[in-house]
mmCIF file with all atom_site columns, C-alpha atoms in Angstrom:
data_model
loop_
_atom_site.group_PDB
_atom_site.id
_atom_site.type_symbol
_atom_site.label_atom_id
_atom_site.label_alt_id
_atom_site.label_comp_id
_atom_site.label_asym_id
_atom_site.label_entity_id
_atom_site.label_seq_id
_atom_site.pdbx_PDB_ins_code
_atom_site.Cartn_x
_atom_site.Cartn_y
_atom_site.Cartn_z
_atom_site.occupancy
_atom_site.B_iso_or_equiv
_atom_site.pdbx_formal_charge
_atom_site.auth_seq_id
_atom_site.auth_comp_id
_atom_site.auth_asym_id
_atom_site.auth_atom_id
_atom_site.pdbx_PDB_model_num
ATOM 1   C CA . UNK A 1 1   ? -8.569  -12.369 0.913   1.00 65.00 ? 841 UNK A CA 1
ATOM 2   C CA . UNK A 1 2   ? -7.009  -9.806  -1.567  1.00 75.00 ? 842 UNK A CA 1
ATOM 3   C CA . UNK A 1 3   ? -7.178  -5.913  -1.271  1.00 86.00 ? 843 UNK A CA 1
ATOM 4   C CA . UNK A 1 4   ? -6.203  -3.603  -3.825  1.00 91.00 ? 844 UNK A CA 1
ATOM 5   C CA . UNK A 1 5   ? -3.506  -0.759  -2.457  1.00 93.00 ? 845 UNK A CA 1
ATOM 6   C CA . UNK A 1 6   ? -3.882  1.918   -4.760  1.00 94.00 ? 846 UNK A CA 1
ATOM 7   C CA . UNK A 1 7   ? -1.132  4.554   -5.221  1.00 93.00 ? 847 UNK A CA 1
ATOM 8   C CA . UNK A 1 8   ? -1.505  8.395   -5.551  1.00 94.00 ? 848 UNK A CA 1
ATOM 9   C CA . UNK A 1 9   ? 0.285   11.252  -6.495  1.00 92.00 ? 849 UNK A CA 1
ATOM 10  C CA . UNK A 1 10  ? -1.079  13.661  -3.534  1.00 93.00 ? 850 UNK A CA 1
ATOM 11  C CA . UNK A 1 11  ? -4.592  12.992  -3.855  1.00 95.00 ? 851 UNK A CA 1
ATOM 12  C CA . UNK A 1 12  ? -5.550  9.889   -1.665  1.00 96.00 ? 852 UNK A CA 1
ATOM 13  C CA . UNK A 1 13  ? -7.617  11.380  0.601   1.00 97.00 ? 853 UNK A CA 1
ATOM 14  C CA . UNK A 1 14  ? -9.752  13.128  -1.990  1.00 97.00 ? 854 UNK A CA 1
ATOM 15  C CA . UNK A 1 15  ? -10.046 9.950   -3.902  1.00 97.00 ? 855 UNK A CA 1
ATOM 16  C CA . UNK A 1 16  ? -10.716 7.677   -0.789  1.00 97.00 ? 856 UNK A CA 1
ATOM 17  C CA . UNK A 1 17  ? -13.556 10.277  0.034   1.00 97.00 ? 857 UNK A CA 1
ATOM 18  C CA . UNK A 1 18  ? -15.330 10.142  -3.261  1.00 97.00 ? 858 UNK A CA 1
ATOM 19  C CA . UNK A 1 19  ? -15.073 5.985   -3.655  1.00 97.00 ? 859 UNK A CA 1
ATOM 20  C CA . UNK A 1 20  ? -16.744 6.728   -0.076  1.00 96.00 ? 860 UNK A CA 1
ATOM 21  C CA . UNK A 1 21  ? -19.595 8.092   -1.641  1.00 96.00 ? 861 UNK A CA 1
ATOM 22  C CA . UNK A 1 22  ? -19.621 5.882   -4.932  1.00 95.00 ? 862 UNK A CA 1
ATOM 23  C CA . UNK A 1 23  ? -19.503 2.672   -3.559  1.00 94.00 ? 863 UNK A CA 1
ATOM 24  C CA . UNK A 1 24  ? -21.241 3.635   -0.230  1.00 94.00 ? 864 UNK A CA 1
ATOM 25  C CA . UNK A 1 25  ? -17.904 2.704   1.899   1.00 95.00 ? 865 UNK A CA 1
ATOM 26  C CA . UNK A 1 26  ? -16.411 3.872   5.285   1.00 96.00 ? 866 UNK A CA 1
ATOM 27  C CA . UNK A 1 27  ? -12.908 5.041   5.736   1.00 96.00 ? 867 UNK A CA 1
ATOM 28  C CA . UNK A 1 28  ? -11.867 2.987   8.331   1.00 95.00 ? 868 UNK A CA 1
ATOM 29  C CA . UNK A 1 29  ? -8.145  3.988   9.004   1.00 95.00 ? 869 UNK A CA 1
ATOM 30  C CA . UNK A 1 30  ? -6.648  7.005   7.427   1.00 96.00 ? 870 UNK A CA 1
ATOM 31  C CA . UNK A 1 31  ? -3.139  7.915   8.694   1.00 94.00 ? 871 UNK A CA 1
ATOM 32  C CA . UNK A 1 32  ? -1.046  10.825  7.394   1.00 94.00 ? 872 UNK A CA 1
ATOM 33  C CA . UNK A 1 33  ? 2.559   10.972  7.216   1.00 92.00 ? 873 UNK A CA 1
ATOM 34  C CA . UNK A 1 34  ? 2.226   13.980  9.800   1.00 89.00 ? 874 UNK A CA 1
ATOM 35  C CA . UNK A 1 35  ? 1.291   11.482  12.291  1.00 88.00 ? 875 UNK A CA 1
ATOM 36  C CA . UNK A 1 36  ? 4.685   10.030  12.322  1.00 86.00 ? 876 UNK A CA 1
ATOM 37  C CA . UNK A 1 37  ? 6.786   11.628  15.504  1.00 87.00 ? 877 UNK A CA 1
ATOM 38  C CA . UNK A 1 38  ? 9.488   14.077  14.338  1.00 84.00 ? 878 UNK A CA 1
ATOM 39  C CA . UNK A 1 39  ? 13.022  12.273  14.184  1.00 86.00 ? 879 UNK A CA 1
ATOM 40  C CA . UNK A 1 40  ? 15.889  14.793  13.599  1.00 88.00 ? 880 UNK A CA 1
ATOM 41  C CA . UNK A 1 41  ? 17.976  12.267  12.430  1.00 89.00 ? 881 UNK A CA 1
ATOM 42  C CA . UNK A 1 42  ? 15.103  11.368  9.529   1.00 85.00 ? 882 UNK A CA 1
ATOM 43  C CA . UNK A 1 43  ? 13.099  14.406  8.874   1.00 87.00 ? 883 UNK A CA 1
ATOM 44  C CA . UNK A 1 44  ? 10.005  13.798  6.716   1.00 85.00 ? 884 UNK A CA 1
ATOM 45  C CA . UNK A 1 45  ? 10.012  15.238  3.485   1.00 86.00 ? 885 UNK A CA 1
ATOM 46  C CA . UNK A 1 46  ? 8.197   18.781  3.512   1.00 85.00 ? 886 UNK A CA 1
ATOM 47  C CA . UNK A 1 47  ? 6.309   17.023  0.064   1.00 87.00 ? 887 UNK A CA 1
ATOM 48  C CA . UNK A 1 48  ? 4.279   14.573  2.500   1.00 88.00 ? 888 UNK A CA 1
ATOM 49  C CA . UNK A 1 49  ? 3.105   16.984  4.619   1.00 85.00 ? 889 UNK A CA 1
ATOM 50  C CA . UNK A 1 50  ? -0.697  16.455  4.890   1.00 91.00 ? 890 UNK A CA 1
ATOM 51  C CA . UNK A 1 51  ? -0.575  13.335  2.763   1.00 95.00 ? 891 UNK A CA 1
ATOM 52  C CA . UNK A 1 52  ? -1.666  9.851   3.283   1.00 96.00 ? 892 UNK A CA 1
ATOM 53  C CA . UNK A 1 53  ? 0.764   7.445   4.527   1.00 94.00 ? 893 UNK A CA 1
ATOM 54  C CA . UNK A 1 54  ? -2.041  4.636   4.854   1.00 95.00 ? 894 UNK A CA 1
ATOM 55  C CA . UNK A 1 55  ? -5.569  4.473   3.869   1.00 96.00 ? 895 UNK A CA 1
ATOM 56  C CA . UNK A 1 56  ? -8.136  1.648   3.975   1.00 96.00 ? 896 UNK A CA 1
ATOM 57  C CA . UNK A 1 57  ? -11.908 1.959   2.667   1.00 96.00 ? 897 UNK A CA 1
ATOM 58  C CA . UNK A 1 58  ? -14.462 -0.766  3.648   1.00 95.00 ? 898 UNK A CA 1
ATOM 59  C CA . UNK A 1 59  ? -16.921 -1.476  1.222   1.00 91.00 ? 899 UNK A CA 1
ATOM 60  C CA . UNK A 1 60  ? -18.122 -4.596  2.413   1.00 85.00 ? 900 UNK A CA 1
ATOM 61  C CA . UNK A 1 61  ? -17.559 -6.621  5.406   1.00 80.00 ? 901 UNK A CA 1
ATOM 62  C CA . UNK A 1 62  ? -14.875 -8.248  3.555   1.00 80.00 ? 902 UNK A CA 1
ATOM 63  C CA . UNK A 1 63  ? -14.158 -6.076  0.434   1.00 87.00 ? 903 UNK A CA 1
ATOM 64  C CA . UNK A 1 64  ? -12.191 -2.539  0.620   1.00 92.00 ? 904 UNK A CA 1
ATOM 65  C CA . UNK A 1 65  ? -9.661  -0.511  -0.936  1.00 93.00 ? 905 UNK A CA 1
ATOM 66  C CA . UNK A 1 66  ? -6.740  0.275   0.533   1.00 95.00 ? 906 UNK A CA 1
ATOM 67  C CA . UNK A 1 67  ? -4.211  3.090   -0.782  1.00 94.00 ? 907 UNK A CA 1
ATOM 68  C CA . UNK A 1 68  ? -1.623  6.059   -0.107  1.00 95.00 ? 908 UNK A CA 1
ATOM 69  C CA . UNK A 1 69  ? 0.472   8.902   -1.491  1.00 93.00 ? 909 UNK A CA 1
ATOM 70  C CA . UNK A 1 70  ? 3.960   8.508   -2.661  1.00 90.00 ? 910 UNK A CA 1
ATOM 71  C CA . UNK A 1 71  ? 6.736   11.073  -3.459  1.00 83.00 ? 911 UNK A CA 1
ATOM 72  C CA . UNK A 1 72  ? 7.796   9.742   -7.076  1.00 83.00 ? 912 UNK A CA 1
ATOM 73  C CA . UNK A 1 73  ? 5.513   9.791   -9.694  1.00 82.00 ? 913 UNK A CA 1
ATOM 74  C CA . UNK A 1 74  ? 2.915   7.284   -9.556  1.00 81.00 ? 914 UNK A CA 1
ATOM 75  C CA . UNK A 1 75  ? 2.070   5.845   -13.172 1.00 79.00 ? 915 UNK A CA 1
ATOM 76  C CA . UNK A 1 76  ? -1.430  4.984   -13.871 1.00 72.00 ? 916 UNK A CA 1
ATOM 77  C CA . UNK A 1 77  ? -1.296  2.730   -17.245 1.00 69.00 ? 917 UNK A CA 1
ATOM 78  C CA . UNK A 1 78  ? -0.549  -0.497  -15.979 1.00 69.00 ? 918 UNK A CA 1
ATOM 79  C CA . UNK A 1 79  ? -2.161  -3.831  -16.645 1.00 72.00 ? 919 UNK A CA 1
ATOM 80  C CA . UNK A 1 80  ? -4.352  -4.049  -13.558 1.00 82.00 ? 920 UNK A CA 1
ATOM 81  C CA . UNK A 1 81  ? -7.936  -3.110  -12.955 1.00 90.00 ? 921 UNK A CA 1
ATOM 82  C CA . UNK A 1 82  ? -10.480 -3.206  -10.032 1.00 93.00 ? 922 UNK A CA 1
ATOM 83  C CA . UNK A 1 83  ? -13.472 -4.992  -10.325 1.00 93.00 ? 923 UNK A CA 1
ATOM 84  C CA . UNK A 1 84  ? -16.628 -3.764  -8.919  1.00 93.00 ? 924 UNK A CA 1
ATOM 85  C CA . UNK A 1 85  ? -19.668 -6.291  -9.266  1.00 93.00 ? 925 UNK A CA 1
ATOM 86  C CA . UNK A 1 86  ? -22.686 -4.138  -7.702  1.00 93.00 ? 926 UNK A CA 1
ATOM 87  C CA . UNK A 1 87  ? -26.015 -5.720  -6.705  1.00 91.00 ? 927 UNK A CA 1
ATOM 88  C CA . UNK A 1 88  ? -28.054 -3.674  -9.138  1.00 94.00 ? 928 UNK A CA 1
ATOM 89  C CA . UNK A 1 89  ? -27.846 -2.764  -12.534 1.00 96.00 ? 929 UNK A CA 1
ATOM 90  C CA . UNK A 1 90  ? -29.033 0.748   -11.771 1.00 96.00 ? 930 UNK A CA 1
ATOM 91  C CA . UNK A 1 91  ? -25.959 1.182   -9.225  1.00 95.00 ? 931 UNK A CA 1
ATOM 92  C CA . UNK A 1 92  ? -23.596 0.031   -11.869 1.00 96.00 ? 932 UNK A CA 1
ATOM 93  C CA . UNK A 1 93  ? -24.934 2.645   -14.433 1.00 97.00 ? 933 UNK A CA 1
ATOM 94  C CA . UNK A 1 94  ? -24.772 5.305   -11.797 1.00 97.00 ? 934 UNK A CA 1
ATOM 95  C CA . UNK A 1 95  ? -21.367 4.430   -10.532 1.00 97.00 ? 935 UNK A CA 1
ATOM 96  C CA . UNK A 1 96  ? -19.793 3.932   -14.168 1.00 98.00 ? 936 UNK A CA 1
ATOM 97  C CA . UNK A 1 97  ? -21.474 7.598   -14.919 1.00 98.00 ? 937 UNK A CA 1
ATOM 98  C CA . UNK A 1 98  ? -19.587 9.029   -11.860 1.00 97.00 ? 938 UNK A CA 1
ATOM 99  C CA . UNK A 1 99  ? -16.600 7.351   -12.467 1.00 97.00 ? 939 UNK A CA 1
ATOM 100 C CA . UNK A 1 100 ? -16.377 8.425   -16.423 1.00 98.00 ? 940 UNK A CA 1
ATOM 101 C CA . UNK A 1 101 ? -17.229 12.716  -15.441 1.00 97.00 ? 941 UNK A CA 1
ATOM 102 C CA . UNK A 1 102 ? -13.512 13.652  -15.362 1.00 95.00 ? 942 UNK A CA 1
ATOM 103 C CA . UNK A 1 103 ? -12.347 10.152  -16.594 1.00 96.00 ? 943 UNK A CA 1
ATOM 104 C CA . UNK A 1 104 ? -12.162 7.955   -19.945 1.00 95.00 ? 944 UNK A CA 1
ATOM 105 C CA . UNK A 1 105 ? -14.448 5.202   -20.741 1.00 97.00 ? 945 UNK A CA 1
ATOM 106 C CA . UNK A 1 106 ? -12.322 2.634   -22.219 1.00 95.00 ? 946 UNK A CA 1
ATOM 107 C CA . UNK A 1 107 ? -15.435 0.530   -23.190 1.00 95.00 ? 947 UNK A CA 1
ATOM 108 C CA . UNK A 1 108 ? -19.433 1.585   -22.324 1.00 96.00 ? 948 UNK A CA 1
ATOM 109 C CA . UNK A 1 109 ? -20.970 0.103   -19.664 1.00 96.00 ? 949 UNK A CA 1
ATOM 110 C CA . UNK A 1 110 ? -23.552 -2.380  -22.080 1.00 95.00 ? 950 UNK A CA 1
ATOM 111 C CA . UNK A 1 111 ? -24.783 -5.996  -22.255 1.00 93.00 ? 951 UNK A CA 1
ATOM 112 C CA . UNK A 1 112 ? -22.423 -8.703  -22.185 1.00 91.00 ? 952 UNK A CA 1
ATOM 113 C CA . UNK A 1 113 ? -22.201 -11.166 -24.747 1.00 88.00 ? 953 UNK A CA 1
ATOM 114 C CA . UNK A 1 114 ? -23.371 -14.826 -24.559 1.00 87.00 ? 954 UNK A CA 1
ATOM 115 C CA . UNK A 1 115 ? -22.854 -17.324 -22.164 1.00 90.00 ? 955 UNK A CA 1
ATOM 116 C CA . UNK A 1 116 ? -23.029 -14.077 -19.879 1.00 88.00 ? 956 UNK A CA 1
ATOM 117 C CA . UNK A 1 117 ? -25.209 -11.979 -21.564 1.00 89.00 ? 957 UNK A CA 1
ATOM 118 C CA . UNK A 1 118 ? -27.437 -11.834 -18.044 1.00 92.00 ? 958 UNK A CA 1
ATOM 119 C CA . UNK A 1 119 ? -25.093 -8.831  -17.126 1.00 94.00 ? 959 UNK A CA 1
ATOM 120 C CA . UNK A 1 120 ? -23.981 -5.516  -17.803 1.00 96.00 ? 960 UNK A CA 1
ATOM 121 C CA . UNK A 1 121 ? -20.216 -4.268  -17.849 1.00 96.00 ? 961 UNK A CA 1
ATOM 122 C CA . UNK A 1 122 ? -18.044 -1.551  -19.039 1.00 96.00 ? 962 UNK A CA 1
ATOM 123 C CA . UNK A 1 123 ? -14.680 -0.196  -18.060 1.00 96.00 ? 963 UNK A CA 1
ATOM 124 C CA . UNK A 1 124 ? -13.494 3.400   -17.054 1.00 96.00 ? 964 UNK A CA 1
ATOM 125 C CA . UNK A 1 125 ? -10.270 5.003   -15.859 1.00 95.00 ? 965 UNK A CA 1
ATOM 126 C CA . UNK A 1 126 ? -10.987 7.687   -13.467 1.00 96.00 ? 966 UNK A CA 1
ATOM 127 C CA . UNK A 1 127 ? -9.940  10.969  -12.700 1.00 96.00 ? 967 UNK A CA 1
ATOM 128 C CA . UNK A 1 128 ? -7.120  9.835   -10.982 1.00 94.00 ? 968 UNK A CA 1
ATOM 129 C CA . UNK A 1 129 ? -6.184  7.528   -13.217 1.00 92.00 ? 969 UNK A CA 1
ATOM 130 C CA . UNK A 1 130 ? -7.349  4.218   -11.788 1.00 94.00 ? 970 UNK A CA 1
ATOM 131 C CA . UNK A 1 131 ? -8.936  1.650   -14.137 1.00 94.00 ? 971 UNK A CA 1
ATOM 132 C CA . UNK A 1 132 ? -12.142 -0.161  -13.029 1.00 95.00 ? 972 UNK A CA 1
ATOM 133 C CA . UNK A 1 133 ? -14.505 -2.347  -14.257 1.00 95.00 ? 973 UNK A CA 1
ATOM 134 C CA . UNK A 1 134 ? -18.210 -2.119  -13.489 1.00 96.00 ? 974 UNK A CA 1
ATOM 135 C CA . UNK A 1 135 ? -20.435 -4.744  -13.682 1.00 95.00 ? 975 UNK A CA 1
ATOM 136 C CA . UNK A 1 136 ? -23.974 -6.005  -12.224 1.00 95.00 ? 976 UNK A CA 1
ATOM 137 C CA . UNK A 1 137 ? -26.651 -8.632  -13.444 1.00 95.00 ? 977 UNK A CA 1
ATOM 138 C CA . UNK A 1 138 ? -29.444 -7.131  -15.188 1.00 94.00 ? 978 UNK A CA 1
ATOM 139 C CA . UNK A 1 139 ? -32.295 -6.012  -13.869 1.00 89.00 ? 979 UNK A CA 1
ATOM 140 C CA . UNK A 1 140 ? -35.758 -8.089  -14.867 1.00 77.00 ? 980 UNK A CA 1
#
């Protein structure tokens, strides 16, 4: 099993709560850097106060997302996208619209060309800089 691990610039908790709503997921785990016992020999950087050290969002029994906040700026223009193939066309269109609200539409959600023309897909970079490919089979 592969699970995407998303790096954030301090807004991991906010993003995971939002993704949980969009994908009807459940946060299984969210540990914060503050949860680490204090160690005077290795003090915690104050910028990590109340930030996420590790989070897991379950979307299905087997699928989900993991992520954390980082001190170093995270570039969000890499060559990775997360594909979410949703069970219904209406769900895909709704999720795509929500991701696009404060994001950038890379490719509008539309019918795929043959031989995949029984499905729709679109690509969007959300407000956190995460690129998503949203797809579903067309409704009959």
